[in-house]
Amino acid sequence: KAGVTQTPRYLIKTRGQQVTLSCSPISGHRSVSWYQQTPGQGLQFLFEYFSETQRNKGNFPGRFSGRQFSNSRSEMNVSTLELGDSALYLCASSLGLSYYEQYFGPGTRLTVT
Amino acid sequence: KNEVEQSPQNLTAQEGEFITINCSYSVGISALHWLQQHPGGGIVSLFMLSSGKKKHGRLIATINIQEKHSSLHITASHPRDSAVYICAVLSYNTDKLIFGTGTRLQVFP
């Protein structure tokens, strides 16, 4: 089975722009979670989607949003980018919600200048 | 105080040594994950456990729910074990994963 894929792998954006990141889960996995990793804050939970519905959300401003499609692929969007949004964004897929083992993608490294 | 604390933050070992990484947490949990992150960012799930002990090859993970503590042991360490090891707990109340800050392990030949 192919693993979790994320596109793009690297991205450079300017403050004020918006960005969309994509995540394709392992075939058969219905849950996709998104995480932000920064040197200062470490790994933080962004949101979790299951069957096209957002099931859980972390403590991030409304500029961070996401969605999941009927084929379980997920996108996350960050609007009005700030310098502090520079981070590694990871997605993980699992068979079900929360309690199931998570399989991580390679991440998208976003740099905001 | 962080809800998930790991120790040590950094660890250096000689090849072949027995290694222990500790994780303490202050919230009620449904499960605890041990993750491995290599340079470049990729994260691999090593264990998910809610009680007792699990073993996979040279890696052993234990959890004591009453003491809110988990340990990850690596037997006969090898340079390829060099990575950041991250403990994450699934909060019982919020169903969100809360991560520790990680332990950076370097194993020298």
PDB file of N, CA and C in Angstrom, chain A residues 11-111:
ATOM      1  N   LEU A  11       7.396  24.979   0.294  1.00  0.00           N
ATOM      2  CA  LEU A  11       6.615  26.122  -0.183  1.00  0.00           C
ATOM      3  C   LEU A  11       7.166  27.389   0.451  1.00  0.00           C
ATOM      4  N   ILE A  12       7.341  28.426  -0.363  1.00  0.00           N
ATOM      5  CA  ILE A  12       7.732  29.733   0.160  1.00  0.00           C
ATOM      6  C   ILE A  12       6.641  30.716  -0.213  1.00  0.00           C
ATOM      7  N   LYS A  13       6.123  31.409   0.786  1.00  0.00           N
ATOM      8  CA  LYS A  13       5.063  32.386   0.566  1.00  0.00           C
ATOM      9  C   LYS A  13       5.420  33.693   1.250  1.00  0.00           C
ATOM     10  N   THR A  14       4.718  34.722   0.869  1.00  0.00           N
ATOM     11  CA  THR A  14       4.932  36.049   1.437  1.00  0.00           C
ATOM     12  C   THR A  14       3.822  36.351   2.446  1.00  0.00           C
ATOM     13  N   ARG A  15       4.162  37.119   3.460  1.00  0.00           N
ATOM     14  CA  ARG A  15       3.160  37.554   4.463  1.00  0.00           C
ATOM     15  C   ARG A  15       1.920  38.097   3.776  1.00  0.00           C
ATOM     16  N   GLY A  16       0.769  37.718   4.263  1.00  0.00           N
ATOM     17  CA  GLY A  16      -0.482  38.211   3.712  1.00  0.00           C
ATOM     18  C   GLY A  16      -1.093  37.298   2.655  1.00  0.00           C
ATOM     19  N   GLN A  17      -0.278  36.440   2.067  1.00  0.00           N
ATOM     20  CA  GLN A  17      -0.810  35.500   1.068  1.00  0.00           C
ATOM     21  C   GLN A  17      -1.553  34.367   1.758  1.00  0.00           C
ATOM     22  N   GLN A  18      -2.177  33.524   0.948  1.00  0.00           N
ATOM     23  CA  GLN A  18      -2.825  32.338   1.484  1.00  0.00           C
ATOM     24  C   GLN A  18      -2.186  31.098   0.857  1.00  0.00           C
ATOM     25  N   VAL A  19      -2.359  29.967   1.507  1.00  0.00           N
ATOM     26  CA  VAL A  19      -1.730  28.748   1.023  1.00  0.00           C
ATOM     27  C   VAL A  19      -2.683  27.568   1.231  1.00  0.00           C
ATOM     28  N   THR A  20      -2.624  26.609   0.331  1.00  0.00           N
ATOM     29  CA  THR A  20      -3.399  25.374   0.453  1.00  0.00           C
ATOM     30  C   THR A  20      -2.455  24.193   0.380  1.00  0.00           C
ATOM     31  N   LEU A  21      -2.544  23.322   1.375  1.00  0.00           N
ATOM     32  CA  LEU A  21      -1.726  22.121   1.430  1.00  0.00           C
ATOM     33  C   LEU A  21      -2.632  20.914   1.250  1.00  0.00           C
ATOM     34  N   SER A  22      -2.084  19.869   0.620  1.00  0.00           N
ATOM     35  CA  SER A  22      -2.893  18.702   0.313  1.00  0.00           C
ATOM     36  C   SER A  22      -2.330  17.445   0.962  1.00  0.00           C
ATOM     37  N   CYS A  23      -3.225  16.541   1.325  1.00  0.00           N
ATOM     38  CA  CYS A  23      -2.839  15.286   1.963  1.00  0.00           C
ATOM     39  C   CYS A  23      -3.684  14.151   1.394  1.00  0.00           C
ATOM     40  N   SER A  24      -3.017  13.117   0.912  1.00  0.00           N
ATOM     41  CA  SER A  24      -3.726  11.926   0.439  1.00  0.00           C
ATOM     42  C   SER A  24      -3.454  10.787   1.404  1.00  0.00           C
ATOM     43  N   PRO A  25      -4.479  10.267   2.049  1.00  0.00           N
ATOM     44  CA  PRO A  25      -4.274   9.238   3.067  1.00  0.00           C
ATOM     45  C   PRO A  25      -4.015   7.870   2.443  1.00  0.00           C
ATOM     46  N   ILE A  26      -3.646   6.936   3.306  1.00  0.00           N
ATOM     47  CA  ILE A  26      -3.507   5.557   2.882  1.00  0.00           C
ATOM     48  C   ILE A  26      -4.884   5.053   2.439  1.00  0.00           C
ATOM     49  N   SER A  27      -4.889   4.269   1.381  1.00  0.00           N
ATOM     50  CA  SER A  27      -6.149   3.744   0.860  1.00  0.00           C
ATOM     51  C   SER A  27      -6.919   2.999   1.950  1.00  0.00           C
ATOM     52  N   GLY A  28      -8.183   3.357   2.109  1.00  0.00           N
ATOM     53  CA  GLY A  28      -9.000   2.701   3.125  1.00  0.00           C
ATOM     54  C   GLY A  28      -9.072   3.464   4.428  1.00  0.00           C
ATOM     55  N   HIS A  29      -8.162   4.401   4.630  1.00  0.00           N
ATOM     56  CA  HIS A  29      -8.198   5.215   5.848  1.00  0.00           C
ATOM     57  C   HIS A  29      -9.211   6.335   5.682  1.00  0.00           C
ATOM     58  N   ARG A  30     -10.032   6.529   6.690  1.00  0.00           N
ATOM     59  CA  ARG A  30     -11.096   7.529   6.586  1.00  0.00           C
ATOM     60  C   ARG A  30     -10.846   8.755   7.458  1.00  0.00           C
ATOM     61  N   SER A  31      -9.825   8.684   8.297  1.00  0.00           N
ATOM     62  CA  SER A  31      -9.548   9.811   9.184  1.00  0.00           C
ATOM     63  C   SER A  31      -8.245  10.473   8.776  1.00  0.00           C
ATOM     64  N   VAL A  32      -8.247  11.785   8.722  1.00  0.00           N
ATOM     65  CA  VAL A  32      -7.036  12.564   8.444  1.00  0.00           C
ATOM     66  C   VAL A  32      -6.899  13.633   9.518  1.00  0.00           C
ATOM     67  N   SER A  33      -5.718  13.699  10.114  1.00  0.00           N
ATOM     68  CA  SER A  33      -5.422  14.736  11.107  1.00  0.00           C
ATOM     69  C   SER A  33      -4.280  15.591  10.600  1.00  0.00           C
ATOM     70  N   TRP A  34      -4.273  16.837  11.003  1.00  0.00           N
ATOM     71  CA  TRP A  34      -3.232  17.786  10.619  1.00  0.00           C
ATOM     72  C   TRP A  34      -2.522  18.297  11.865  1.00  0.00           C
ATOM     73  N   TYR A  35      -1.203  18.483  11.744  1.00  0.00           N
ATOM     74  CA  TYR A  35      -0.381  18.955  12.848  1.00  0.00           C
ATOM     75  C   TYR A  35       0.588  20.014  12.337  1.00  0.00           C
ATOM     76  N   GLN A  36       0.927  20.939  13.231  1.00  0.00           N
ATOM     77  CA  GLN A  36       1.939  21.951  12.951  1.00  0.00           C
ATOM     78  C   GLN A  36       3.141  21.688  13.844  1.00  0.00           C
ATOM     79  N   GLN A  37       4.321  21.734  13.268  1.00  0.00           N
ATOM     80  CA  GLN A  37       5.540  21.561  14.078  1.00  0.00           C
ATOM     81  C   GLN A  37       6.458  22.747  13.879  1.00  0.00           C
ATOM     82  N   THR A  38       6.774  23.432  14.971  1.00  0.00           N
ATOM     83  CA  THR A  38       7.716  24.544  14.954  1.00  0.00           C
ATOM     84  C   THR A  38       8.784  24.311  15.997  1.00  0.00           C
ATOM     85  N   PRO A  39       9.964  24.924  15.841  1.00  0.00           N
ATOM     86  CA  PRO A  39      11.024  24.749  16.841  1.00  0.00           C
ATOM     87  C   PRO A  39      10.589  25.256  18.222  1.00  0.00           C
ATOM     88  N   GLY A  40       9.781  26.296  18.255  1.00  0.00           N
ATOM     89  CA  GLY A  40       9.404  26.874  19.540  1.00  0.00           C
ATOM     90  C   GLY A  40       8.282  26.146  20.249  1.00  0.00           C
ATOM     91  N   GLN A  41       7.274  25.719  19.517  1.00  0.00           N
ATOM     92  CA  GLN A  41       6.077  25.115  20.103  1.00  0.00           C
ATOM     93  C   GLN A  41       6.024  23.599  19.962  1.00  0.00           C
ATOM     94  N   GLY A  42       6.920  23.040  19.164  1.00  0.00           N
ATOM     95  CA  GLY A  42       6.880  21.599  18.946  1.00  0.00           C
ATOM     96  C   GLY A  42       5.694  21.213  18.081  1.00  0.00           C
ATOM     97  N   LEU A  43       5.211  19.998  18.295  1.00  0.00           N
ATOM     98  CA  LEU A  43       4.077  19.492  17.536  1.00  0.00           C
ATOM     99  C   LEU A  43       2.772  19.915  18.191  1.00  0.00           C
ATOM    100  N   GLN A  44       1.851  20.437  17.385  1.00  0.00           N
ATOM    101  CA  GLN A  44       0.545  20.840  17.898  1.00  0.00           C
ATOM    102  C   GLN A  44      -0.540  20.358  16.960  1.00  0.00           C
ATOM    103  N   PHE A  45      -1.623  19.896  17.554  1.00  0.00           N
ATOM    104  CA  PHE A  45      -2.760  19.393  16.797  1.00  0.00           C
ATOM    105  C   PHE A  45      -3.538  20.547  16.178  1.00  0.00           C
ATOM    106  N   LEU A  46      -3.832  20.411  14.887  1.00  0.00           N
ATOM    107  CA  LEU A  46      -4.616  21.429  14.183  1.00  0.00           C
ATOM    108  C   LEU A  46      -6.080  21.026  14.076  1.00  0.00           C
ATOM    109  N   PHE A  47      -6.346  19.969  13.356  1.00  0.00           N
ATOM    110  CA  PHE A  47      -7.720  19.449  13.257  1.00  0.00           C
ATOM    111  C   PHE A  47      -7.726  18.014  12.756  1.00  0.00           C
ATOM    112  N   GLU A  48      -8.915  17.399  12.923  1.00  0.00           N
ATOM    113  CA  GLU A  48      -9.119  16.023  12.519  1.00  0.00           C
ATOM    114  C   GLU A  48     -10.403  15.934  11.708  1.00  0.00           C
ATOM    115  N   TYR A  49     -10.338  15.206  10.600  1.00  0.00           N
ATOM    116  CA  TYR A  49     -11.502  14.996   9.751  1.00  0.00           C
ATOM    117  C   TYR A  49     -11.802  13.511   9.634  1.00  0.00           C
ATOM    118  N   PHE A  50     -13.073  13.214   9.602  1.00  0.00           N
ATOM    119  CA  PHE A  50     -13.520  11.832   9.420  1.00  0.00           C
ATOM    120  C   PHE A  50     -14.793  11.877   8.601  1.00  0.00           C
ATOM    121  N   SER A  51     -14.819  11.128   7.526  1.00  0.00           N
ATOM    122  CA  SER A  51     -15.993  11.089   6.640  1.00  0.00           C
ATOM    123  C   SER A  51     -16.478  12.490   6.282  1.00  0.00           C
ATOM    124  N   GLU A  52     -15.541  13.316   5.863  1.00  0.00           N
ATOM    125  CA  GLU A  52     -15.806  14.678   5.342  1.00  0.00           C
ATOM    126  C   GLU A  52     -16.262  15.661   6.416  1.00  0.00           C
ATOM    127  N   THR A  53     -16.215  15.282   7.670  1.00  0.00           N
ATOM    128  CA  THR A  53     -16.662  16.168   8.751  1.00  0.00           C
ATOM    129  C   THR A  53     -15.501  16.466   9.689  1.00  0.00           C
ATOM    130  N   GLN A  54     -15.391  17.724  10.087  1.00  0.00           N
ATOM    131  CA  GLN A  54     -14.370  18.066  11.079  1.00  0.00           C
ATOM    132  C   GLN A  54     -14.834  17.567  12.434  1.00  0.00           C
ATOM    133  N   ARG A  55     -14.052  16.683  13.039  1.00  0.00           N
ATOM    134  CA  ARG A  55     -14.447  16.049  14.301  1.00  0.00           C
ATOM    135  C   ARG A  55     -13.814  16.721  15.515  1.00  0.00           C
ATOM    136  N   ASN A  56     -12.696  17.412  15.257  1.00  0.00           N
ATOM    137  CA  ASN A  56     -11.985  18.003  16.380  1.00  0.00           C
ATOM    138  C   ASN A  56     -11.107  19.126  15.847  1.00  0.00           C
ATOM    139  N   LYS A  57     -10.852  20.117  16.695  1.00  0.00           N
ATOM    140  CA  LYS A  57     -10.060  21.257  16.263  1.00  0.00           C
ATOM    141  C   LYS A  57      -9.148  21.689  17.389  1.00  0.00           C
ATOM    142  N   GLY A  58      -7.906  22.047  17.056  1.00  0.00           N
ATOM    143  CA  GLY A  58      -6.954  22.538  18.042  1.00  0.00           C
ATOM    144  C   GLY A  58      -7.134  24.029  18.267  1.00  0.00           C
ATOM    145  N   ASN A  59      -6.262  24.586  19.078  1.00  0.00           N
ATOM    146  CA  ASN A  59      -6.354  26.004  19.452  1.00  0.00           C
ATOM    147  C   ASN A  59      -5.607  26.884  18.470  1.00  0.00           C
ATOM    148  N   PHE A  60      -6.117  26.998  17.288  1.00  0.00           N
ATOM    149  CA  PHE A  60      -5.517  27.832  16.252  1.00  0.00           C
ATOM    150  C   PHE A  60      -6.547  28.846  15.782  1.00  0.00           C
ATOM    151  N   PRO A  61      -6.081  30.010  15.296  1.00  0.00           N
ATOM    152  CA  PRO A  61      -7.041  31.023  14.838  1.00  0.00           C
ATOM    153  C   PRO A  61      -7.812  30.560  13.609  1.00  0.00           C
ATOM    154  N   GLY A  62      -8.886  31.279  13.322  1.00  0.00           N
ATOM    155  CA  GLY A  62      -9.761  30.927  12.219  1.00  0.00           C
ATOM    156  C   GLY A  62      -9.101  31.003  10.848  1.00  0.00           C
ATOM    157  N   ARG A  63      -7.895  31.585  10.793  1.00  0.00           N
ATOM    158  CA  ARG A  63      -7.163  31.630   9.508  1.00  0.00           C
ATOM    159  C   ARG A  63      -6.793  30.222   9.029  1.00  0.00           C
ATOM    160  N   PHE A  64      -6.781  29.305   9.958  1.00  0.00           N
ATOM    161  CA  PHE A  64      -6.465  27.916   9.642  1.00  0.00           C
ATOM    162  C   PHE A  64      -7.780  27.160   9.427  1.00  0.00           C
ATOM    163  N   SER A  65      -7.926  26.575   8.263  1.00  0.00           N
ATOM    164  CA  SER A  65      -9.147  25.825   7.981  1.00  0.00           C
ATOM    165  C   SER A  65      -8.792  24.586   7.173  1.00  0.00           C
ATOM    166  N   GLY A  66      -9.728  23.703   7.067  1.00  0.00           N
ATOM    167  CA  GLY A  66      -9.465  22.498   6.302  1.00  0.00           C
ATOM    168  C   GLY A  66     -10.749  21.905   5.767  1.00  0.00           C
ATOM    169  N   ARG A  67     -10.588  20.866   4.996  1.00  0.00           N
ATOM    170  CA  ARG A  67     -11.752  20.115   4.548  1.00  0.00           C
ATOM    171  C   ARG A  67     -11.311  18.728   4.112  1.00  0.00           C
ATOM    172  N   GLN A  68     -12.280  17.843   4.015  1.00  0.00           N
ATOM    173  CA  GLN A  68     -11.997  16.494   3.552  1.00  0.00           C
ATOM    174  C   GLN A  68     -12.993  16.146   2.460  1.00  0.00           C
ATOM    175  N   PHE A  69     -12.508  15.486   1.450  1.00  0.00           N
ATOM    176  CA  PHE A  69     -13.339  15.131   0.308  1.00  0.00           C
ATOM    177  C   PHE A  69     -13.872  13.706   0.449  1.00  0.00           C
ATOM    178  N   SER A  70     -14.758  13.337  -0.446  1.00  0.00           N
ATOM    179  CA  SER A  70     -15.406  12.031  -0.341  1.00  0.00           C
ATOM    180  C   SER A  70     -14.411  10.881  -0.523  1.00  0.00           C
ATOM    181  N   ASN A  71     -13.265  11.136  -1.153  1.00  0.00           N
ATOM    182  CA  ASN A  71     -12.257  10.073  -1.307  1.00  0.00           C
ATOM    183  C   ASN A  71     -11.246  10.092  -0.156  1.00  0.00           C
ATOM    184  N   SER A  72     -11.573  10.832   0.901  1.00  0.00           N
ATOM    185  CA  SER A  72     -10.770  10.975   2.126  1.00  0.00           C
ATOM    186  C   SER A  72      -9.567  11.891   1.978  1.00  0.00           C
ATOM    187  N   ARG A  73      -9.259  12.323   0.787  1.00  0.00           N
ATOM    188  CA  ARG A  73      -8.173  13.308   0.638  1.00  0.00           C
ATOM    189  C   ARG A  73      -8.556  14.576   1.402  1.00  0.00           C
ATOM    190  N   SER A  74      -7.533  15.247   1.931  1.00  0.00           N
ATOM    191  CA  SER A  74      -7.822  16.431   2.746  1.00  0.00           C
ATOM    192  C   SER A  74      -6.942  17.600   2.313  1.00  0.00           C
ATOM    193  N   GLU A  75      -7.450  18.763   2.505  1.00  0.00           N
ATOM    194  CA  GLU A  75      -6.682  19.984   2.266  1.00  0.00           C
ATOM    195  C   GLU A  75      -6.761  20.846   3.508  1.00  0.00           C
ATOM    196  N   MET A  76      -5.691  21.595   3.758  1.00  0.00           N
ATOM    197  CA  MET A  76      -5.770  22.627   4.784  1.00  0.00           C
ATOM    198  C   MET A  76      -5.360  23.957   4.161  1.00  0.00           C
ATOM    199  N   ASN A  77      -5.970  24.995   4.616  1.00  0.00           N
ATOM    200  CA  ASN A  77      -5.760  26.324   4.069  1.00  0.00           C
ATOM    201  C   ASN A  77      -5.371  27.279   5.182  1.00  0.00           C
ATOM    202  N   VAL A  78      -4.380  28.095   4.910  1.00  0.00           N
ATOM    203  CA  VAL A  78      -4.033  29.161   5.851  1.00  0.00           C
ATOM    204  C   VAL A  78      -4.150  30.477   5.098  1.00  0.00           C
ATOM    205  N   SER A  79      -4.984  31.361   5.596  1.00  0.00           N
ATOM    206  CA  SER A  79      -5.159  32.652   4.933  1.00  0.00           C
ATOM    207  C   SER A  79      -4.354  33.720   5.676  1.00  0.00           C
ATOM    208  N   THR A  80      -4.110  34.813   5.008  1.00  0.00           N
ATOM    209  CA  THR A  80      -3.395  35.960   5.587  1.00  0.00           C
ATOM    210  C   THR A  80      -2.173  35.482   6.371  1.00  0.00           C
ATOM    211  N   LEU A  81      -1.252  34.876   5.668  1.00  0.00           N
ATOM    212  CA  LEU A  81      -0.086  34.266   6.297  1.00  0.00           C
ATOM    213  C   LEU A  81       0.713  35.259   7.135  1.00  0.00           C
ATOM    214  N   GLU A  82       1.201  34.755   8.261  1.00  0.00           N
ATOM    215  CA  GLU A  82       2.076  35.524   9.152  1.00  0.00           C
ATOM    216  C   GLU A  82       3.419  34.811   9.225  1.00  0.00           C
ATOM    217  N   LEU A  83       4.444  35.567   9.633  1.00  0.00           N
ATOM    218  CA  LEU A  83       5.788  34.980   9.733  1.00  0.00           C
ATOM    219  C   LEU A  83       5.773  33.758  10.648  1.00  0.00           C
ATOM    220  N   GLY A  84       4.981  33.826  11.692  1.00  0.00           N
ATOM    221  CA  GLY A  84       4.914  32.728  12.665  1.00  0.00           C
ATOM    222  C   GLY A  84       4.258  31.465  12.142  1.00  0.00           C
ATOM    223  N   ASP A  85       3.689  31.528  10.947  1.00  0.00           N
ATOM    224  CA  ASP A  85       3.084  30.327  10.362  1.00  0.00           C
ATOM    225  C   ASP A  85       4.131  29.446   9.693  1.00  0.00           C
ATOM    226  N   SER A  86       5.364  29.936   9.619  1.00  0.00           N
ATOM    227  CA  SER A  86       6.444  29.111   9.065  1.00  0.00           C
ATOM    228  C   SER A  86       6.604  27.878   9.933  1.00  0.00           C
ATOM    229  N   ALA A  87       6.479  26.716   9.321  1.00  0.00           N
ATOM    230  CA  ALA A  87       6.463  25.479  10.098  1.00  0.00           C
ATOM    231  C   ALA A  87       6.484  24.292   9.162  1.00  0.00           C
ATOM    232  N   LEU A  88       6.632  23.118   9.760  1.00  0.00           N
ATOM    233  CA  LEU A  88       6.422  21.859   9.053  1.00  0.00           C
ATOM    234  C   LEU A  88       4.988  21.441   9.347  1.00  0.00           C
ATOM    235  N   TYR A  89       4.204  21.247   8.309  1.00  0.00           N
ATOM    236  CA  TYR A  89       2.816  20.820   8.461  1.00  0.00           C
ATOM    237  C   TYR A  89       2.721  19.346   8.087  1.00  0.00           C
ATOM    238  N   LEU A  90       2.280  18.567   9.062  1.00  0.00           N
ATOM    239  CA  LEU A  90       2.197  17.121   8.886  1.00  0.00           C
ATOM    240  C   LEU A  90       0.754  16.676   8.881  1.00  0.00           C
ATOM    241  N   CYS A  91       0.454  15.741   8.022  1.00  0.00           N
ATOM    242  CA  CYS A  91      -0.849  15.108   8.125  1.00  0.00           C
ATOM    243  C   CYS A  91      -0.642  13.640   8.442  1.00  0.00           C
ATOM    244  N   ALA A  92      -1.640  13.052   9.051  1.00  0.00           N
ATOM    245  CA  ALA A  92      -1.597  11.646   9.409  1.00  0.00           C
ATOM    246  C   ALA A  92      -2.954  11.030   9.118  1.00  0.00           C
ATOM    247  N   SER A  93      -2.943   9.804   8.643  1.00  0.00           N
ATOM    248  CA  SER A  93      -4.217   9.132   8.395  1.00  0.00           C
ATOM    249  C   SER A  93      -4.338   7.909   9.287  1.00  0.00           C
ATOM    250  N   SER A  94      -5.577   7.521   9.552  1.00  0.00           N
ATOM    251  CA  SER A  94      -5.829   6.318  10.335  1.00  0.00           C
ATOM    252  C   SER A  94      -7.158   5.719   9.898  1.00  0.00           C
ATOM    253  N   LEU A  95      -7.369   4.486  10.334  1.00  0.00           N
ATOM    254  CA  LEU A  95      -8.590   3.779   9.942  1.00  0.00           C
ATOM    255  C   LEU A  95      -9.822   4.460  10.518  1.00  0.00           C
ATOM    256  N   GLY A  96      -9.675   4.907  11.771  1.00  0.00           N
ATOM    257  CA  GLY A  96     -10.814   5.522  12.431  1.00  0.00           C
ATOM    258  C   GLY A  96     -10.358   6.690  13.257  1.00  0.00           C
ATOM    259  N   LEU A  97     -11.254   7.166  14.122  1.00  0.00           N
ATOM    260  CA  LEU A  97     -10.955   8.346  14.916  1.00  0.00           C
ATOM    261  C   LEU A  97      -9.993   8.031  16.053  1.00  0.00           C
ATOM    262  N   SER A  98      -9.253   9.040  16.450  1.00  0.00           N
ATOM    263  CA  SER A  98      -8.524   9.123  17.712  1.00  0.00           C
ATOM    264  C   SER A  98      -7.729   7.910  18.158  1.00  0.00           C
ATOM    265  N   TYR A  99      -8.423   6.816  18.482  1.00  0.00           N
ATOM    266  CA  TYR A  99      -7.760   5.722  19.162  1.00  0.00           C
ATOM    267  C   TYR A  99      -6.910   4.868  18.233  1.00  0.00           C
ATOM    268  N   TYR A 100      -7.085   5.007  16.925  1.00  0.00           N
ATOM    269  CA  TYR A 100      -6.362   4.169  15.984  1.00  0.00           C
ATOM    270  C   TYR A 100      -4.950   4.684  15.750  1.00  0.00           C
ATOM    271  N   GLU A 101      -4.049   3.791  15.356  1.00  0.00           N
ATOM    272  CA  GLU A 101      -2.668   4.148  15.063  1.00  0.00           C
ATOM    273  C   GLU A 101      -2.643   5.123  13.890  1.00  0.00           C
ATOM    274  N   GLN A 102      -1.787   6.115  13.999  1.00  0.00           N
ATOM    275  CA  GLN A 102      -1.695   7.146  12.976  1.00  0.00           C
ATOM    276  C   GLN A 102      -0.478   6.914  12.089  1.00  0.00           C
ATOM    277  N   TYR A 103      -0.657   7.143  10.800  1.00  0.00           N
ATOM    278  CA  TYR A 103       0.424   7.000   9.825  1.00  0.00           C
ATOM    279  C   TYR A 103       0.688   8.387   9.249  1.00  0.00           C
ATOM    280  N   PHE A 104       1.924   8.850   9.435  1.00  0.00           N
ATOM    281  CA  PHE A 104       2.257  10.223   9.085  1.00  0.00           C
ATOM    282  C   PHE A 104       2.794  10.344   7.663  1.00  0.00           C
ATOM    283  N   GLY A 105       2.482  11.466   7.056  1.00  0.00           N
ATOM    284  CA  GLY A 105       3.074  11.825   5.782  1.00  0.00           C
ATOM    285  C   GLY A 105       4.420  12.498   5.993  1.00  0.00           C
ATOM    286  N   PRO A 106       5.139  12.813   4.919  1.00  0.00           N
ATOM    287  CA  PRO A 106       6.480  13.403   5.029  1.00  0.00           C
ATOM    288  C   PRO A 106       6.463  14.877   5.424  1.00  0.00           C
ATOM    289  N   GLY A 107       5.302  15.507   5.315  1.00  0.00           N
ATOM    290  CA  GLY A 107       5.194  16.905   5.724  1.00  0.00           C
ATOM    291  C   GLY A 107       5.386  17.890   4.575  1.00  0.00           C
ATOM    292  N   THR A 108       4.846  19.075   4.785  1.00  0.00           N
ATOM    293  CA  THR A 108       5.072  20.210   3.890  1.00  0.00           C
ATOM    294  C   THR A 108       5.779  21.288   4.698  1.00  0.00           C
ATOM    295  N   ARG A 109       6.951  21.692   4.238  1.00  0.00           N
ATOM    296  CA  ARG A 109       7.673  22.743   4.956  1.00  0.00           C
ATOM    297  C   ARG A 109       7.303  24.086   4.337  1.00  0.00           C
ATOM    298  N   LEU A 110       6.621  24.902   5.122  1.00  0.00           N
ATOM    299  CA  LEU A 110       6.169  26.222   4.679  1.00  0.00           C
ATOM    300  C   LEU A 110       7.065  27.293   5.276  1.00  0.00           C
ATOM    301  N   THR A 111       7.580  28.150   4.417  1.00  0.00           N
ATOM    302  CA  THR A 111       8.360  29.301   4.861  1.00  0.00           C
ATOM    303  C   THR A 111       7.617  30.558   4.451  1.00  0.00           C
TER     304      THR A 111
END
